[in-house]
Coordinates of C-alpha atoms and ligand atoms in Angstrom, one line a residue:
M1 CA -122.4 -91.5 86.4
P2 CA -126.2 -91.1 86.0
E3 CA -127.2 -87.5 85.6
L4 CA -130.7 -86.0 86.1
P5 CA -132.2 -87.3 82.8
E6 CA -131.1 -90.8 83.6
V7 CA -132.5 -90.6 87.1
E8 CA -135.8 -89.3 85.7
T9 CA -135.8 -92.2 83.3
V10 CA -135.4 -94.6 86.2
R11 CA -138.2 -92.9 88.1
R12 CA -140.6 -93.3 85.1
G13 CA -139.6 -96.9 84.7
L14 CA -140.2 -97.7 88.4
Q15 CA -143.3 -95.7 88.9
P16 CA -145.9 -98.1 87.4
F17 CA -144.5 -100.9 89.6
M18 CA -144.2 -98.9 92.8
E19 CA -146.9 -96.3 93.1
G20 CA -149.9 -97.7 95.0
A21 CA -148.1 -100.9 95.7
T22 CA -147.5 -102.4 99.2
I23 CA -144.1 -103.4 100.4
A24 CA -144.4 -107.0 101.4
R25 CA -140.8 -107.7 102.3
V26 CA -137.3 -106.1 102.1
E27 CA -134.1 -107.9 101.8
Q28 CA -131.1 -105.8 102.9
R29 CA -128.0 -107.8 102.0
R30 CA -125.3 -105.7 103.5
P31 CA -125.0 -103.1 106.3
D32 CA -124.0 -100.2 104.1
L33 CA -123.6 -98.7 100.7
R34 CA -121.8 -95.3 100.6
F35 CA -123.4 -94.8 104.1
P36 CA -124.8 -97.3 106.6
F37 CA -128.4 -98.2 106.0
P38 CA -130.8 -96.5 108.5
E39 CA -131.6 -98.5 111.6
N40 CA -134.4 -101.0 111.2
F41 CA -134.3 -100.3 107.5
A42 CA -136.2 -103.3 106.3
Q43 CA -138.7 -103.3 109.2
R44 CA -139.7 -99.7 108.7
L45 CA -140.5 -100.3 105.0
T46 CA -142.3 -103.6 105.4
G47 CA -146.1 -103.3 105.2
R48 CA -146.1 -99.7 104.0
R49 CA -147.9 -98.6 100.9
I50 CA -146.0 -96.5 98.4
D51 CA -147.9 -93.2 97.8
S52 CA -145.7 -91.8 95.1
L53 CA -142.2 -91.8 93.6
E54 CA -140.7 -88.4 93.2
R55 CA -137.4 -87.0 91.8
R56 CA -135.5 -84.0 93.2
A57 CA -132.3 -83.2 91.4
K58 CA -130.6 -86.6 91.2
Y59 CA -132.4 -88.1 94.3
L60 CA -135.3 -90.5 94.0
I61 CA -137.8 -90.2 96.8
V62 CA -140.2 -92.9 97.7
H63 CA -143.1 -91.4 99.7
L64 CA -144.6 -94.0 102.1
D65 CA -148.1 -93.9 103.5
D66 CA -146.9 -93.1 107.1
G67 CA -145.1 -90.0 105.9
L68 CA -141.6 -91.6 105.8
G69 CA -139.5 -90.8 102.8
L70 CA -136.9 -93.1 101.4
I71 CA -134.2 -91.1 99.6
S72 CA -132.2 -93.1 97.0
H73 CA -129.2 -91.9 95.2
L74 CA -127.6 -94.0 92.4
G75 CA -124.0 -92.8 93.0
M76 CA -121.7 -93.8 90.2
S77 CA -123.0 -97.2 89.2
G78 CA -126.4 -97.8 90.9
S79 CA -129.2 -99.3 88.9
Y80 CA -132.7 -100.7 89.5
R81 CA -134.3 -103.6 87.8
I82 CA -137.6 -105.2 88.1
E83 CA -138.3 -108.9 88.1
Q84 CA -141.7 -110.5 88.2
D85 CA -141.1 -114.2 87.8
E86 CA -138.2 -116.6 88.2
E87 CA -138.4 -117.8 84.6
E88 CA -139.2 -114.5 82.9
T89 CA -136.6 -112.1 81.7
A90 CA -136.7 -108.7 83.5
P91 CA -139.3 -106.4 82.0
G92 CA -137.0 -103.4 82.6
V93 CA -133.5 -102.5 83.5
F94 CA -133.2 -98.9 84.4
H95 CA -129.6 -97.9 84.1
H96 CA -126.7 -97.8 81.8
E97 CA -124.3 -99.9 83.7
R98 CA -126.4 -103.0 83.6
S99 CA -124.9 -105.6 85.9
R100 CA -126.3 -109.0 85.8
N101 CA -123.9 -110.1 88.6
T102 CA -126.3 -110.6 91.5
T103 CA -123.5 -110.4 94.0
H104 CA -124.1 -106.6 93.6
D105 CA -127.8 -106.8 94.3
H106 CA -127.8 -105.1 97.7
V107 CA -131.5 -104.4 98.3
V108 CA -134.5 -106.4 97.1
I109 CA -137.9 -104.8 97.7
H110 CA -140.8 -107.2 97.2
V111 CA -143.9 -105.2 96.3
E112 CA -147.5 -106.2 95.5
S113 CA -149.6 -103.9 93.4
K114 CA -153.3 -103.0 94.0
E115 CA -154.0 -105.6 91.4
R116 CA -152.0 -108.2 93.4
V117 CA -149.2 -108.3 90.9
K118 CA -146.0 -109.2 92.7
S119 CA -142.7 -107.6 91.6
R120 CA -139.2 -107.5 93.0
I121 CA -137.5 -104.1 92.8
I122 CA -133.8 -104.8 92.9
Y123 CA -131.1 -102.3 93.6
N124 CA -127.7 -103.2 92.2
D125 CA -124.5 -101.2 92.7
P126 CA -121.1 -102.6 92.0
R127 CA -119.1 -99.6 93.2
R128 CA -121.5 -98.8 96.1
F129 CA -121.3 -95.0 95.9
G130 CA -125.1 -94.9 95.9
F131 CA -127.1 -94.7 99.2
M132 CA -130.5 -95.1 100.8
L133 CA -131.5 -92.9 103.7
F134 CA -134.8 -92.1 105.4
A135 CA -136.3 -88.6 105.8
E136 CA -138.6 -88.7 108.8
P137 CA -142.2 -87.6 108.3
G138 CA -142.3 -83.9 107.7
A139 CA -138.6 -83.6 107.5
L140 CA -137.8 -84.1 103.8
N141 CA -137.3 -80.4 103.1
T142 CA -134.9 -80.0 105.9
H143 CA -132.9 -83.2 105.1
K144 CA -129.2 -82.4 104.7
F145 CA -129.2 -83.6 101.1
I146 CA -132.4 -81.9 100.1
Q147 CA -132.5 -78.6 102.0
D148 CA -129.9 -76.7 100.0
L149 CA -130.9 -77.9 96.5
G150 CA -131.5 -75.1 94.1
I151 CA -134.2 -74.9 91.5
E152 CA -135.0 -77.8 89.1
P153 CA -133.6 -77.3 85.6
T154 CA -136.7 -78.8 84.1
G155 CA -139.7 -76.5 84.7
N156 CA -140.7 -73.1 83.3
R157 CA -139.5 -71.5 86.5
L158 CA -136.0 -71.5 85.1
D159 CA -136.1 -68.5 82.8
G160 CA -133.7 -65.8 81.8
A161 CA -134.8 -63.5 84.6
L162 CA -134.2 -66.1 87.3
L163 CA -130.8 -67.0 85.9
A164 CA -129.8 -63.4 85.8
K165 CA -130.8 -63.0 89.4
L166 CA -129.0 -66.2 90.5
F167 CA -125.8 -65.3 88.7
E168 CA -125.6 -61.5 89.2
N169 CA -122.3 -60.4 90.8
K170 CA -120.9 -63.9 90.6
N171 CA -117.3 -63.9 89.4
A172 CA -117.0 -67.6 89.0
P173 CA -116.9 -69.0 85.4
L174 CA -120.3 -69.7 83.9
K175 CA -119.5 -73.5 83.9
A176 CA -118.8 -73.5 87.7
A177 CA -122.0 -71.4 88.5
L178 CA -124.1 -73.9 86.4
L179 CA -122.6 -76.8 88.4
D180 CA -123.4 -75.2 91.7
Q181 CA -126.2 -77.4 93.1
T182 CA -127.4 -74.7 95.5
L183 CA -128.3 -72.5 92.5
I184 CA -129.6 -75.1 90.0
A185 CA -130.1 -78.6 91.3
G186 CA -129.1 -81.7 89.4
L187 CA -127.3 -80.2 86.4
G188 CA -124.2 -82.2 85.8
N189 CA -121.0 -81.9 83.7
I190 CA -122.3 -83.4 80.5
Y191 CA -125.5 -81.3 80.3
V192 CA -123.8 -78.1 81.3
C193 CA -121.3 -78.5 78.4
E194 CA -124.2 -79.2 76.0
A195 CA -126.3 -76.3 77.3
L196 CA -123.5 -73.8 77.0
W197 CA -122.8 -75.0 73.4
R198 CA -126.5 -74.6 72.5
A199 CA -126.5 -71.1 74.0
E200 CA -123.3 -70.1 72.2
L201 CA -121.8 -69.1 75.5
S202 CA -118.2 -69.7 76.7
P203 CA -117.8 -71.9 79.8
L204 CA -115.0 -69.4 80.8
R205 CA -117.3 -66.3 80.7
V206 CA -117.9 -64.6 84.1
A207 CA -121.2 -65.9 85.3
G208 CA -122.4 -62.4 86.4
S209 CA -122.0 -61.1 82.9
I210 CA -125.3 -62.7 81.8
A211 CA -127.1 -60.2 84.1
G212 CA -127.6 -56.8 82.8
E213 CA -128.3 -53.5 84.5
N214 CA -130.3 -53.9 87.7
S215 CA -130.0 -57.7 87.3
E216 CA -132.2 -57.5 84.2
P217 CA -131.8 -60.6 82.0
T218 CA -129.7 -60.2 78.9
P219 CA -130.4 -62.1 75.7
M220 CA -127.6 -64.3 76.8
A221 CA -129.5 -65.2 80.0
E222 CA -132.6 -66.0 78.0
R223 CA -130.6 -68.2 75.6
L224 CA -129.0 -70.0 78.4
A225 CA -132.3 -70.7 80.2
T226 CA -133.9 -72.0 77.0
S227 CA -130.8 -74.2 76.3
I228 CA -130.7 -75.7 79.7
R229 CA -134.4 -76.6 79.6
S230 CA -134.2 -78.0 76.1
V231 CA -131.0 -80.1 76.7
I232 CA -132.6 -81.7 79.8
S233 CA -136.0 -82.3 78.2
D234 CA -134.4 -83.8 75.0
A235 CA -132.4 -86.2 77.2
I236 CA -135.4 -87.1 79.2
A237 CA -137.3 -87.8 76.0
A238 CA -134.5 -89.9 74.7
G239 CA -134.4 -91.8 78.0
G240 CA -138.2 -92.3 77.7
S241 CA -137.9 -93.7 74.2
S242 CA -135.0 -96.0 75.2
L243 CA -137.2 -97.3 78.1
K244 CA -139.9 -98.1 75.6
D245 CA -137.4 -99.7 73.2
Y246 CA -136.0 -101.7 76.1
R247 CA -139.2 -103.3 76.9
Q248 CA -139.8 -104.2 73.3
T249 CA -136.4 -105.1 72.0
D250 CA -134.0 -105.6 74.9
G251 CA -132.0 -102.6 73.9
E252 CA -129.5 -100.9 76.2
L253 CA -130.7 -98.1 78.3
G254 CA -128.9 -95.0 79.4
Y255 CA -126.9 -92.0 78.2
F256 CA -124.5 -94.0 76.0
Q257 CA -127.4 -93.8 73.5
H258 CA -127.7 -90.1 73.7
S259 CA -125.8 -88.1 71.1
F260 CA -123.9 -85.1 72.3
S261 CA -122.8 -82.1 70.4
V262 CA -119.6 -81.3 72.2
Y263 CA -119.3 -83.6 75.2
D264 CA -116.5 -86.1 74.8
R265 CA -115.9 -84.9 71.2
E266 CA -112.5 -83.3 71.6
G267 CA -110.8 -82.7 68.2
E268 CA -114.0 -83.1 66.2
P269 CA -115.5 -80.4 64.1
C270 CA -118.0 -78.2 65.8
P271 CA -121.4 -79.5 64.7
R272 CA -122.9 -76.0 64.4
P273 CA -123.7 -75.2 60.7
A274 CA -121.4 -72.6 59.3
C275 CA -118.9 -72.8 62.2
D276 CA -115.5 -74.1 61.3
G277 CA -114.3 -74.4 64.9
T278 CA -113.0 -77.6 66.6
V279 CA -114.3 -79.0 69.8
T280 CA -111.8 -78.3 72.5
R281 CA -111.3 -79.8 76.0
I282 CA -110.1 -77.8 79.0
V283 CA -110.1 -78.7 82.7
Q284 CA -112.1 -76.5 85.0
S285 CA -112.3 -77.3 88.7
G286 CA -110.8 -80.7 88.0
R287 CA -113.4 -81.6 85.4
S288 CA -113.3 -81.7 81.7
T289 CA -115.1 -79.0 79.8
F290 CA -115.8 -79.5 76.1
F291 CA -116.7 -76.4 74.0
C292 CA -116.1 -74.7 70.7
P293 CA -113.9 -71.6 71.2
I294 CA -115.0 -70.1 67.8
C295 CA -118.8 -69.9 68.3
Q296 CA -119.1 -69.9 72.1
H297 CA -118.3 -66.4 73.5
Ligands
ZN1 ZN1 -118.5 -73.8 66.9

């Protein structure tokens, strides 16, 4: 399942082909993905210029020149690729589960850049848990999938003081609080495990315990904020470099390339120098948590 860094990599891959381009034609090849497509989906996009391509949490948002927003979510297996010529190989495939089976190409957006370069933006999704919906002009921030999103884990806004404030008096385990999308938006299972390991904090710790007296941030809150930002920015940087590699060498793109410290490493030695712990897997709220019980407190 694509997490925030993968979605940001997709955005950066699509951006040069989409921003400023005009949508010449849209092929919608089935009535629904996870949800039905909006009414008049293709018609409402046709002829519009794309002002910008934004990401919020794990949603891609295509801003059109009439104020309409196209919200795209990749679900479990969604991917975008770009084709420019029948004979040419694709210049970029922006997701890990690369499917060359065109029966899963559900939407093809034909765009023409300011320089009159024509490209096809193709959305492929074998499992169809992804979706595309419209946000009417001026209604993006009140859209049901957008309105309750917490803060982005990428910017400097996420610091120890803010985390302490968000988590104070919360009795849920730290892991659950970090996965709560209304607090921090777009942080998924993998990166929560990795951030907690970097911060040397146990996923089982009570979330509120990282806030001190009068909701002052403790050193734990500061460490956690730093770890979250660095885990995400490292993964985005890795995605960016894989994007570049892909164009040059046809390499695979996505988080299979990322190396994790604890995620999916049950039974392996903790990679922290001087720690002789073993990466352990437990299940919290139905999802696997990987952590080192020796150095994470
Ligand atoms: Zn350890």
